[in-house]
N, C-alpha and C. Protein backbone atom coordinates (compact mmCIF):
# COMPACT_ATOMS: atom_id res chain seq x y z
N UNK A 1 57.92 4.08 120.33
CA UNK A 1 57.48 5.26 120.20
C UNK A 1 59.22 6.21 120.87
N UNK A 2 59.33 6.85 120.03
CA UNK A 2 60.57 7.72 120.52
C UNK A 2 60.15 8.89 120.84
N UNK A 3 60.71 9.57 122.18
CA UNK A 3 60.65 10.30 122.62
C UNK A 3 62.16 10.82 122.49
N UNK A 4 61.38 12.47 122.47
CA UNK A 4 62.66 13.09 122.55
C UNK A 4 62.66 14.11 123.97
N UNK A 5 63.75 15.06 123.98
CA UNK A 5 63.94 15.45 125.56
C UNK A 5 63.31 17.10 125.65
N UNK A 6 62.47 17.38 126.20
CA UNK A 6 62.49 19.02 126.21
C UNK A 6 63.39 20.40 126.64
N UNK A 7 62.95 20.93 125.10
CA UNK A 7 64.22 21.98 124.95
C UNK A 7 63.22 23.06 126.43
N UNK A 8 64.85 23.85 127.01
CA UNK A 8 63.92 24.74 127.78
C UNK A 8 62.85 25.71 127.81
N UNK A 9 62.31 26.14 127.07
CA UNK A 9 61.31 26.76 126.18
C UNK A 9 60.31 25.11 126.29
N UNK A 10 59.60 24.25 125.28
CA UNK A 10 59.22 23.56 125.94
C UNK A 10 58.79 23.08 127.38
N UNK A 11 59.83 23.18 128.30
CA UNK A 11 59.52 22.79 129.81
C UNK A 11 58.84 24.43 130.14
N UNK A 12 58.98 25.50 129.74
CA UNK A 12 58.56 26.41 130.09
C UNK A 12 57.10 26.61 129.87
N UNK A 13 57.28 26.20 128.84
CA UNK A 13 55.03 26.05 128.13
C UNK A 13 54.57 24.86 129.14
N UNK A 14 55.22 23.72 129.27
CA UNK A 14 54.58 22.96 130.14
C UNK A 14 53.87 22.82 131.28
N UNK A 15 55.66 23.61 132.07
CA UNK A 15 54.77 24.13 133.61
C UNK A 15 53.57 25.71 133.40
N UNK A 16 53.86 26.21 132.06
CA UNK A 16 52.69 27.42 131.79
C UNK A 16 51.02 26.52 132.14
N UNK A 17 51.34 25.29 131.00
CA UNK A 17 49.82 24.83 130.98
C UNK A 17 49.85 24.18 132.42
N UNK A 18 50.52 23.75 132.59
CA UNK A 18 50.52 23.32 133.87
C UNK A 18 49.68 24.19 134.84
N UNK A 19 50.24 25.32 135.11
CA UNK A 19 49.67 26.23 135.90
C UNK A 19 48.45 26.89 135.67
N UNK A 20 47.78 26.61 134.20
CA UNK A 20 46.76 27.01 133.61
C UNK A 20 45.32 26.02 133.12
N UNK A 21 46.23 24.77 133.89
CA UNK A 21 45.54 23.34 132.56
C UNK A 21 43.98 23.49 133.68
N UNK A 22 43.16 24.77 134.11
CA UNK A 22 42.08 24.72 134.67
C UNK A 22 41.51 24.15 135.38
N UNK A 23 42.22 23.76 135.82
CA UNK A 23 42.10 23.65 137.32
C UNK A 23 41.02 24.46 138.23
N UNK A 24 42.20 25.35 137.97
CA UNK A 24 42.10 27.31 139.20
C UNK A 24 42.82 28.02 138.51
N UNK A 25 41.91 29.12 137.94
CA UNK A 25 42.75 30.58 137.42
C UNK A 25 43.73 30.48 139.30
N UNK A 26 42.81 30.32 139.98
CA UNK A 26 44.25 31.23 140.63
C UNK A 26 45.37 30.64 141.70
N UNK A 27 45.26 29.23 140.62
CA UNK A 27 46.39 28.10 140.80
C UNK A 27 48.21 29.10 142.01
N UNK A 28 47.97 28.23 142.88
CA UNK A 28 48.62 29.63 144.30
C UNK A 28 50.53 28.71 143.45
N UNK A 29 51.75 29.36 143.90
CA UNK A 29 52.82 29.66 143.58
C UNK A 29 53.46 27.87 143.57
N UNK A 30 52.67 27.25 145.47
CA UNK A 30 53.46 26.44 145.54
C UNK A 30 52.92 25.28 144.31
N UNK A 31 51.74 24.52 144.22
CA UNK A 31 51.47 24.09 142.78
C UNK A 31 51.42 24.02 141.53
N UNK A 32 52.02 25.28 141.35
CA UNK A 32 52.64 25.43 140.27
C UNK A 32 54.46 25.14 140.50
N UNK A 33 54.74 25.22 140.92
CA UNK A 33 56.68 24.86 140.91
C UNK A 33 56.47 23.25 141.38
N UNK A 34 54.78 22.92 141.92
CA UNK A 34 55.48 21.05 142.31
C UNK A 34 54.69 20.36 140.87
N UNK A 35 54.06 21.59 139.98
CA UNK A 35 53.27 20.53 138.79
C UNK A 35 55.18 20.94 137.89
N UNK A 36 56.02 22.72 137.97
CA UNK A 36 57.08 21.80 136.89
C UNK A 36 57.90 21.09 137.76
N UNK A 37 57.66 20.60 138.87
CA UNK A 37 59.01 19.29 139.12
C UNK A 37 58.75 18.19 138.84
N UNK A 38 57.59 18.20 138.57
CA UNK A 38 56.19 17.10 137.79
C UNK A 38 57.38 16.60 136.44
N UNK A 39 57.12 17.93 135.72
CA UNK A 39 57.27 17.86 134.54
C UNK A 39 58.60 17.27 133.93
N UNK A 40 59.40 17.90 135.34
CA UNK A 40 60.92 17.68 135.00
C UNK A 40 61.94 16.60 135.56
N UNK A 41 61.10 15.63 136.40
CA UNK A 41 60.99 14.49 136.68
C UNK A 41 60.64 13.32 135.39
N UNK A 42 59.62 13.79 135.11
CA UNK A 42 58.77 13.26 133.96
C UNK A 42 59.81 13.14 133.03
N UNK A 43 60.56 14.17 132.57
CA UNK A 43 61.65 14.03 131.71
C UNK A 43 62.64 13.61 132.01
N UNK A 44 63.22 13.31 133.18
CA UNK A 44 64.30 12.65 133.99
C UNK A 44 64.38 11.28 133.78
N UNK A 45 62.65 10.84 134.39
CA UNK A 45 62.09 9.63 134.35
C UNK A 45 62.16 8.72 133.04
N UNK A 46 62.37 9.93 132.57
CA UNK A 46 62.42 8.66 130.25
C UNK A 46 64.07 8.69 130.22
N UNK A 47 64.78 9.55 130.84
CA UNK A 47 66.14 9.55 130.18
C UNK A 47 66.35 8.18 131.18
N UNK A 48 65.75 8.04 132.68
CA UNK A 48 66.83 6.61 133.45
C UNK A 48 65.37 5.21 132.63
N UNK A 49 64.90 5.45 132.25
CA UNK A 49 63.92 4.63 131.67
C UNK A 49 64.76 3.98 130.74
N UNK A 50 65.48 4.65 129.79
CA UNK A 50 66.34 4.55 127.94
C UNK A 50 67.22 4.09 128.36
N UNK A 51 67.98 4.34 129.40
CA UNK A 51 69.39 3.85 129.95
C UNK A 51 69.58 2.96 130.34
N UNK A 52 68.30 2.15 131.26
CA UNK A 52 68.00 1.39 132.15
C UNK A 52 67.49 -0.18 130.79
N UNK A 53 67.61 0.50 129.73
CA UNK A 53 66.84 -0.48 128.65
C UNK A 53 68.35 -0.78 127.93
N UNK A 54 68.75 0.21 127.65
CA UNK A 54 70.27 0.26 127.14
C UNK A 54 71.03 -1.00 127.65
N UNK A 55 71.05 -0.63 129.60
CA UNK A 55 72.17 -1.11 129.73
C UNK A 55 71.14 -3.21 130.01
N UNK A 56 70.33 -3.60 130.22
CA UNK A 56 69.99 -4.47 130.33
C UNK A 56 69.89 -5.54 128.65
N UNK A 57 69.86 -4.33 128.00
CA UNK A 57 70.03 -4.85 126.47
C UNK A 57 71.87 -5.21 126.17
N UNK A 58 72.64 -4.45 126.99
CA UNK A 58 73.98 -5.02 127.08
C UNK A 58 74.37 -6.08 127.73
N UNK A 59 73.55 -6.25 129.05
CA UNK A 59 73.76 -7.01 129.93
C UNK A 59 73.61 -8.40 129.74
N UNK A 60 72.82 -8.29 129.50
CA UNK A 60 71.88 -9.75 128.01
C UNK A 60 70.80 -9.20 127.09
N UNK A 61 70.90 -9.80 125.87
CA UNK A 61 70.14 -9.42 125.15
C UNK A 61 68.88 -9.89 125.19
N UNK A 62 67.71 -9.04 125.49
CA UNK A 62 66.36 -9.18 125.45
C UNK A 62 66.47 -9.09 127.23
N UNK A 63 66.88 -9.02 128.16
CA UNK A 63 66.83 -8.78 129.73
C UNK A 63 66.22 -7.84 130.11
N UNK A 64 64.90 -7.95 130.33
CA UNK A 64 63.98 -6.82 130.84
C UNK A 64 64.71 -5.64 131.52
N UNK A 65 64.27 -4.76 131.87
CA UNK A 65 64.76 -3.15 132.44
C UNK A 65 64.43 -3.50 134.04
N UNK A 66 63.21 -4.21 134.43
CA UNK A 66 62.65 -4.52 135.81
C UNK A 66 63.60 -5.67 136.48
N UNK A 67 64.36 -6.72 135.82
CA UNK A 67 65.26 -7.97 135.73
C UNK A 67 66.54 -6.80 135.79
N UNK A 68 67.02 -5.70 135.21
CA UNK A 68 68.54 -5.30 135.60
C UNK A 68 68.43 -4.47 136.86
N UNK A 69 67.19 -4.36 136.74
CA UNK A 69 67.47 -3.66 138.63
C UNK A 69 67.10 -4.05 139.70
N UNK A 70 67.00 -5.56 139.39
CA UNK A 70 66.55 -6.20 140.12
C UNK A 70 68.16 -6.51 140.22
N UNK A 71 69.04 -6.83 139.21
CA UNK A 71 70.57 -6.46 139.51
C UNK A 71 71.54 -6.14 140.17
N UNK A 72 70.53 -5.08 140.16
CA UNK A 72 71.84 -3.90 139.67
C UNK A 72 71.22 -3.78 141.75
N UNK A 73 70.63 -3.40 142.12
CA UNK A 73 70.24 -3.75 143.35
C UNK A 73 70.84 -4.78 144.08
N UNK A 74 71.07 -6.05 144.20
CA UNK A 74 71.40 -7.22 143.90
C UNK A 74 73.04 -6.87 144.50
N UNK A 75 73.63 -5.87 142.94
CA UNK A 75 74.98 -6.01 143.45
C UNK A 75 75.48 -4.69 144.19
N UNK A 76 74.51 -3.69 144.31
CA UNK A 76 74.96 -2.74 145.07
C UNK A 76 74.81 -2.73 146.67
N UNK A 77 73.78 -3.79 147.12
CA UNK A 77 73.53 -4.28 148.28
C UNK A 77 74.40 -5.45 149.16
N UNK A 78 75.26 -6.01 147.87
CA UNK A 78 76.10 -7.05 148.48
C UNK A 78 75.38 -8.59 148.28
N UNK A 79 74.30 -8.74 149.05
CA UNK A 79 73.93 -9.97 149.34
C UNK A 79 72.20 -9.39 150.01
N UNK A 80 71.27 -9.98 149.71
CA UNK A 80 69.96 -9.64 149.80
C UNK A 80 68.68 -10.94 149.62
N UNK A 81 67.68 -10.80 149.88
CA UNK A 81 67.12 -12.16 150.76
C UNK A 81 65.55 -11.53 149.73
N UNK A 82 64.70 -12.62 148.68
CA UNK A 82 63.95 -11.91 148.13
C UNK A 82 62.59 -11.22 148.72
N UNK A 83 62.50 -10.95 149.36
CA UNK A 83 61.62 -9.98 150.87
C UNK A 83 62.30 -8.86 151.04
N UNK A 84 63.27 -8.96 151.18
CA UNK A 84 63.99 -7.59 151.25
C UNK A 84 63.84 -6.68 149.87
N UNK A 85 64.38 -7.90 148.54
CA UNK A 85 64.50 -7.16 147.14
C UNK A 85 62.88 -6.59 146.89
N UNK A 86 61.90 -7.43 147.68
CA UNK A 86 60.50 -6.54 146.80
C UNK A 86 60.30 -5.76 147.65
N UNK A 87 61.00 -5.62 149.02
CA UNK A 87 60.03 -4.10 149.42
C UNK A 87 60.72 -3.09 149.23
N UNK A 88 61.95 -3.26 148.71
CA UNK A 88 63.47 -2.31 148.63
C UNK A 88 62.93 -1.59 147.01
N UNK A 89 62.62 -2.53 146.61
CA UNK A 89 61.73 -2.37 145.16
C UNK A 89 60.03 -1.76 144.75
N UNK A 90 59.74 -2.43 145.40
CA UNK A 90 58.39 -1.75 145.71
C UNK A 90 57.88 -2.74 144.77
N UNK A 91 57.28 -3.82 144.83
CA UNK A 91 57.94 -4.62 143.25
C UNK A 91 56.75 -6.15 144.67
N UNK A 92 56.07 -6.99 143.91
CA UNK A 92 55.05 -8.43 144.49
C UNK A 92 56.59 -9.07 144.18
N UNK A 93 56.78 -10.00 144.54
CA UNK A 93 57.39 -11.03 145.28
C UNK A 93 57.46 -12.14 144.09
N UNK A 94 56.17 -12.27 143.25
CA UNK A 94 56.44 -13.08 142.44
C UNK A 94 57.27 -13.09 141.37
N UNK A 95 56.78 -11.14 141.14
CA UNK A 95 57.66 -10.61 139.76
C UNK A 95 59.27 -10.59 140.44
N UNK A 96 59.48 -10.58 141.60
CA UNK A 96 61.13 -10.07 141.40
C UNK A 96 61.17 -12.03 141.89
N UNK A 97 60.43 -12.62 141.85
CA UNK A 97 61.02 -14.14 142.21
C UNK A 97 61.57 -14.64 140.47
N UNK A 98 60.44 -13.95 139.21
CA UNK A 98 60.86 -14.51 137.78
C UNK A 98 62.30 -13.88 137.56
N UNK A 99 62.46 -12.55 137.91
CA UNK A 99 63.82 -12.10 137.90
C UNK A 99 64.82 -12.41 138.13
N UNK A 100 65.17 -13.04 139.82
CA UNK A 100 65.76 -14.16 140.48
C UNK A 100 66.01 -15.27 139.26
N UNK A 101 65.01 -15.37 138.85
CA UNK A 101 65.01 -17.00 138.62
C UNK A 101 65.99 -17.01 136.92
N UNK A 102 66.14 -15.53 136.82
CA UNK A 102 66.15 -15.01 135.43
C UNK A 102 67.79 -14.94 135.26
N UNK A 103 68.09 -13.76 135.91
CA UNK A 103 69.53 -13.64 136.27
C UNK A 103 70.11 -14.85 136.64
N UNK A 104 69.77 -15.61 137.72
CA UNK A 104 70.46 -16.92 137.92
C UNK A 104 70.67 -17.71 136.92
N UNK A 105 69.82 -17.90 135.76
CA UNK A 105 70.06 -18.63 134.79
C UNK A 105 71.04 -17.88 134.53
N UNK A 106 71.56 -17.15 134.05
CA UNK A 106 72.04 -15.88 133.37
C UNK A 106 73.72 -15.94 134.12
N UNK A 107 73.94 -16.93 134.64
CA UNK A 107 74.64 -16.50 135.39
C UNK A 107 75.32 -15.60 136.77
N UNK A 108 74.50 -14.64 136.43
CA UNK A 108 74.61 -13.27 137.30
C UNK A 108 75.21 -13.15 138.77
N UNK A 109 73.97 -14.15 139.18
CA UNK A 109 73.39 -13.84 140.53
C UNK A 109 73.65 -15.78 140.68
N UNK A 110 73.73 -16.12 142.17
CA UNK A 110 73.67 -17.30 143.11
C UNK A 110 72.73 -16.75 144.40
N UNK A 111 72.84 -18.16 144.67
CA UNK A 111 71.60 -18.32 145.74
C UNK A 111 72.32 -19.06 147.26
N UNK A 112 72.26 -18.21 147.94
CA UNK A 112 73.48 -18.90 148.94
C UNK A 112 72.18 -19.34 149.99
N UNK A 113 72.33 -20.64 151.45
CA UNK A 113 71.41 -20.82 152.70
C UNK A 113 71.48 -19.81 153.31
N UNK A 114 70.74 -18.69 153.44
CA UNK A 114 70.32 -17.67 154.78
C UNK A 114 70.72 -18.47 156.14
N UNK A 115 71.65 -18.44 156.77
CA UNK A 115 71.92 -18.60 157.73
C UNK A 115 71.14 -18.31 158.79
N UNK A 116 70.45 -16.65 158.97
CA UNK A 116 69.52 -16.87 159.68
C UNK A 116 68.54 -17.33 159.77
N UNK A 117 67.83 -17.96 158.05
CA UNK A 117 66.74 -18.25 158.29
C UNK A 117 66.59 -19.81 157.29
N UNK A 118 66.72 -20.46 157.71
CA UNK A 118 66.77 -22.15 156.47
C UNK A 118 65.53 -22.22 155.68
N UNK A 119 64.82 -21.04 155.49
CA UNK A 119 63.70 -21.33 155.06
C UNK A 119 63.91 -20.55 153.73
N UNK A 120 65.80 -19.71 154.05
CA UNK A 120 65.32 -18.50 152.83
C UNK A 120 66.50 -18.60 152.61
N UNK A 121 66.96 -17.90 151.21
CA UNK A 121 67.94 -17.78 150.44
C UNK A 121 68.49 -16.61 150.49
N UNK A 122 69.94 -16.34 150.72
CA UNK A 122 70.67 -14.89 149.88
C UNK A 122 71.34 -14.52 148.25
N UNK A 123 70.46 -13.82 147.88
CA UNK A 123 70.78 -13.23 146.98
C UNK A 123 72.21 -12.95 146.79
N UNK A 124 73.10 -13.05 145.64
CA UNK A 124 74.91 -12.25 145.37
C UNK A 124 75.28 -12.56 144.29
N UNK A 125 75.37 -11.00 143.71
CA UNK A 125 76.12 -10.90 142.17
C UNK A 125 77.26 -11.76 142.28
N UNK A 126 77.42 -12.71 141.18
CA UNK A 126 78.69 -13.89 141.06
C UNK A 126 79.68 -12.90 140.75
N UNK A 127 81.03 -12.65 140.41
CA UNK A 127 82.06 -12.72 140.29
C UNK A 127 82.22 -12.02 138.51
N UNK A 128 81.03 -12.91 137.89
CA UNK A 128 81.41 -12.52 136.30
C UNK A 128 80.32 -11.29 136.34
N UNK A 129 79.02 -11.73 136.75
CA UNK A 129 77.51 -11.17 136.51
C UNK A 129 78.53 -9.09 137.39
N UNK A 130 79.23 -9.36 138.37
CA UNK A 130 79.75 -7.90 138.50
C UNK A 130 80.91 -7.55 136.96
N UNK A 131 81.96 -8.36 136.62
CA UNK A 131 82.32 -8.04 135.68
C UNK A 131 81.81 -7.42 134.81
N UNK A 132 80.26 -7.83 134.55
CA UNK A 132 80.04 -7.40 132.98
C UNK A 132 79.14 -6.86 133.44
N UNK A 133 78.69 -6.27 134.36
CA UNK A 133 78.04 -5.00 135.47
C UNK A 133 78.64 -3.55 134.95
N UNK A 134 80.38 -3.76 135.38
CA UNK A 134 81.42 -2.81 135.24
C UNK A 134 81.42 -2.39 133.44
N UNK A 135 81.41 -3.48 132.63
CA UNK A 135 81.72 -3.73 130.86
C UNK A 135 80.38 -2.98 130.79
N UNK A 136 79.43 -2.68 131.22
CA UNK A 136 78.02 -2.75 130.31
C UNK A 136 77.80 -0.52 130.60
N UNK A 137 78.18 -0.69 132.52
CA UNK A 137 77.41 0.85 132.95
C UNK A 137 79.33 1.57 131.92
N UNK A 138 80.49 0.78 131.45
CA UNK A 138 81.83 1.53 131.41
C UNK A 138 81.23 2.89 130.10
N UNK A 139 80.39 2.73 129.30
CA UNK A 139 79.97 3.68 127.85
C UNK A 139 79.48 5.01 128.58
N UNK A 140 78.51 4.55 130.03
CA UNK A 140 78.03 6.18 130.33
C UNK A 140 78.22 6.34 131.16
N UNK A 141 78.68 5.89 132.33
CA UNK A 141 79.37 6.16 133.23
C UNK A 141 80.33 7.01 134.17
N UNK A 142 80.47 8.29 132.89
CA UNK A 142 81.12 9.43 133.26
C UNK A 142 80.10 9.95 132.97
N UNK A 143 78.54 10.13 132.21
CA UNK A 143 77.54 11.01 131.60
C UNK A 143 76.96 12.02 133.07
N UNK A 144 77.26 11.40 134.34
CA UNK A 144 76.40 12.52 135.05
C UNK A 144 77.75 13.45 135.37
N UNK A 145 78.72 12.83 135.34
CA UNK A 145 80.32 13.79 135.78
C UNK A 145 80.53 14.24 134.79
N UNK A 146 80.37 14.30 133.55
CA UNK A 146 80.07 15.57 132.55
C UNK A 146 78.85 16.22 131.97
N UNK A 147 77.52 16.06 132.47
CA UNK A 147 76.25 16.70 132.85
C UNK A 147 76.64 18.03 133.77
N UNK A 148 77.42 17.78 134.90
CA UNK A 148 77.60 18.45 135.96
C UNK A 148 79.13 19.14 136.16
N UNK A 149 79.83 19.17 134.66
CA UNK A 149 81.28 19.98 134.90
C UNK A 149 80.90 21.01 135.02
N UNK A 150 79.76 21.57 134.71
CA UNK A 150 79.95 23.36 134.78
C UNK A 150 79.31 23.51 136.21
N UNK A 151 79.29 22.62 136.86
CA UNK A 151 78.27 23.20 137.95
C UNK A 151 78.95 23.49 139.39
N UNK A 152 78.91 24.15 140.32
CA UNK A 152 79.28 24.05 141.16
C UNK A 152 79.28 23.15 142.23
N UNK A 153 80.58 22.44 143.15
CA UNK A 153 80.44 21.25 143.97
C UNK A 153 79.19 21.79 145.12
N UNK A 154 79.28 22.58 145.42
CA UNK A 154 78.11 23.61 146.76
C UNK A 154 76.97 23.07 145.94
N UNK A 155 76.88 23.71 144.30
CA UNK A 155 75.62 23.30 143.65
C UNK A 155 74.55 21.28 143.53
N UNK A 156 76.17 20.49 143.61
CA UNK A 156 75.51 19.30 143.73
C UNK A 156 74.93 18.68 144.96
N UNK A 157 75.86 19.51 145.65
CA UNK A 157 75.65 18.55 147.33
C UNK A 157 74.30 19.58 147.86
N UNK A 158 73.65 20.44 147.21
CA UNK A 158 72.32 20.60 147.68
C UNK A 158 71.50 19.67 147.09
N UNK A 159 71.37 19.85 145.43
CA UNK A 159 71.16 18.92 145.06
C UNK A 159 70.84 17.35 145.67
N UNK A 160 71.19 16.84 145.99
CA UNK A 160 71.66 15.61 146.62
C UNK A 160 70.78 15.78 147.84
N UNK A 161 71.45 16.86 148.74
CA UNK A 161 70.63 17.03 149.94
C UNK A 161 69.54 16.75 149.58
N UNK A 162 68.64 17.76 148.74
CA UNK A 162 67.35 17.79 148.41
C UNK A 162 66.89 16.71 147.97
N UNK A 163 67.77 16.13 146.70
CA UNK A 163 66.36 15.16 146.64
C UNK A 163 66.76 13.77 147.41
N UNK A 164 67.68 13.60 148.64
CA UNK A 164 67.56 12.78 149.83
C UNK A 164 66.59 13.32 150.94
N UNK A 165 66.13 14.10 150.55
CA UNK A 165 64.99 14.54 151.78
C UNK A 165 63.62 14.51 150.81
N UNK A 166 63.32 14.42 149.52
CA UNK A 166 62.16 14.21 148.69
C UNK A 166 62.52 13.07 149.06
N UNK A 167 62.96 11.54 148.88
CA UNK A 167 62.59 10.37 149.03
C UNK A 167 62.40 9.87 149.83
N UNK A 168 62.76 11.04 151.35
CA UNK A 168 62.44 10.27 152.58
C UNK A 168 61.31 10.88 152.79
N UNK A 169 60.62 11.64 152.41
CA UNK A 169 59.30 12.36 152.71
C UNK A 169 59.52 13.31 153.48
N UNK A 170 60.88 13.87 153.65
CA UNK A 170 61.17 14.34 155.00
C UNK A 170 61.31 16.25 154.43
N UNK A 171 61.35 17.01 155.30
CA UNK A 171 61.31 18.38 155.02
C UNK A 171 62.54 18.45 155.11
N UNK A 172 63.69 19.48 154.03
CA UNK A 172 65.30 19.94 154.25
C UNK A 172 64.85 19.95 155.18
N UNK A 173 66.22 19.98 155.38
CA UNK A 173 67.09 20.60 156.93
C UNK A 173 67.53 22.33 156.38
């Protein structure tokens, strides 16, 4: 099934439906605003899932988006344990373990003994893995920069600050 991005009019209608969904004829302004935000996050998540799927397939045909996310997390962190990855990605250790095994077989990551815990391994991206990741990201590398080209720098910083507060479950300063 293919989805198309909602137009501004569609989003307004979705927000109106969220407000008038029958839950209560007197939904407060905060609830309406949160529902409109939820709609926008849904659109953003759909876009990100599509990007992850495309990047995963460019990295290795048939690679699942979840394995791609595990790989990009390892690449970003430098090195990580399986347990730390499971915690960071809010995933089951078995699921992460399967992704790690696949990434290892593809030569994208390697295991080394964890000097702090002999029972554990540190996972890190290989030089080949990092090079392939750079090549995969290149086509869409500037898409966010292009999307925000007409935005004021202060607006970008404000959005970043607010998203950080939301993801940290903190009230914005």
